[in-house]
Amino acid sequence: MKNDHLYEKTIETKSIYKGKIIDLNLVDVELPNGEKSKREIVNHPGAVAIIALTPDEKLLLLRQFRKPLERTIIEIPAGKLEKGEDPLDAAVRELEEETGYKTNELKHITSFYTSPGFADELIHLYYTDQLLPGQTNMDDDEFLDVLEVTLDEALEFVEKEEVYDAKTVFAIQYLQLKKCLKG
Amino acid sequence: MKNDHLYEKTIETKSIYKGKIIDLNLVDVELPNGEKSKREIVNHPGAVAIIALTPDEKLLLLRQFRKPLERTIIEIPAGKLEKGEDPLDAAVRELEEETGYKTNELKHITSFYTSPGFADELIHLYYTDQLLPGQTNMDDDEFLDVLEVTLDEALEFVEKEEVYDAKTVFAIQYLQLKKCLKG
């Protein structure tokens, strides 16, 4: 096996919690040097997020209360994958549910794990500037404000730590790079 | 209170697990519409990550086995904050421990929450191109390969999903943007 010298073998997996969104497992591992250690692992269904520009080139953002942070932050539209759901379908669904905009054209930009040290959450990131009117349909426990902002306004939100999460900071930098490359 | 219409009030917090790195709490909340819901919340001490360029402008990367993903991925140097530790000190410490390079000049680039839906992990990201020889000093349960790569090689790792996590994908895009803005 490639990278054998880094491999951590599972000795035993103990389930600590099985939840609505996440599970927590405690895994006893054998390290490459033969010693034992424990890994705390959060399992998550994965998520999608969408960089969406309106016809007048405004970025769609959502203000949401995030209980783990005990505050509101401003993020690009995003949502968890449902069981067995294709990420592209999930992105189309979440965009319309949360913002009221539909699209038939989503381009996959990149995917990344958010916290590979303790969680397996993988986010798939899409881009569109082809939006059509649709119909919002929030989850029962979801409350949010929809914003449409210029790139400069988005950068101000980053500066003021109102935009303050990985996917959204990445998304805004993506738009900066796109603009710079265009000339 | 600002954004009252989004606020979720804590009714009760139940500790599910207190671990070495993360804790898990289950929080009963009252939603803005008066309904009840539950939030699964992972508490994490926070982390630092470093975009470090060698004198010949190579990016320092680490290949590490990540048990939650059951594979190795390639990341920028990073590590958890120790209790009460200043993020800048942690960044200097982690860089030397993991790569054997010291620095006296770290510039704060940005900070972001990795998974605001279920976790409070905040990563502080630093940049340096001023590296001095130092001494590696890995944690007992830490095994990794140090790589020094060009920006093009780093972009290939992203393409091949060997670089596959939020902070590192952000870091490489940061270097792309820096290069574009420069010339």
mmCIF file of C-alpha atoms in Angstrom, chain A residues 176-183, chain B residues 180:
data_model
loop_
_atom_site.group_PDB
_atom_site.id
_atom_site.type_symbol
_atom_site.label_atom_id
_atom_site.label_comp_id
_atom_site.label_asym_id
_atom_site.label_seq_id
_atom_site.Cartn_x
_atom_site.Cartn_y
_atom_site.Cartn_z
ATOM 1 C CA GLN A 176 -11.712 38.062 -6.734
ATOM 2 C CA LEU A 177 -9.459 35.663 -8.635
ATOM 3 C CA LYS A 178 -12.000 35.344 -11.467
ATOM 4 C CA LYS A 179 -12.146 39.125 -11.784
ATOM 5 C CA CYS A 180 -8.338 39.475 -11.696
ATOM 6 C CA LEU A 181 -7.796 36.767 -14.327
ATOM 7 C CA LYS A 182 -10.390 38.420 -16.570
ATOM 8 C CA GLY A 183 -8.294 41.567 -16.494
ATOM 9 C CA CYS B 180 -2.417 37.530 -10.462
#
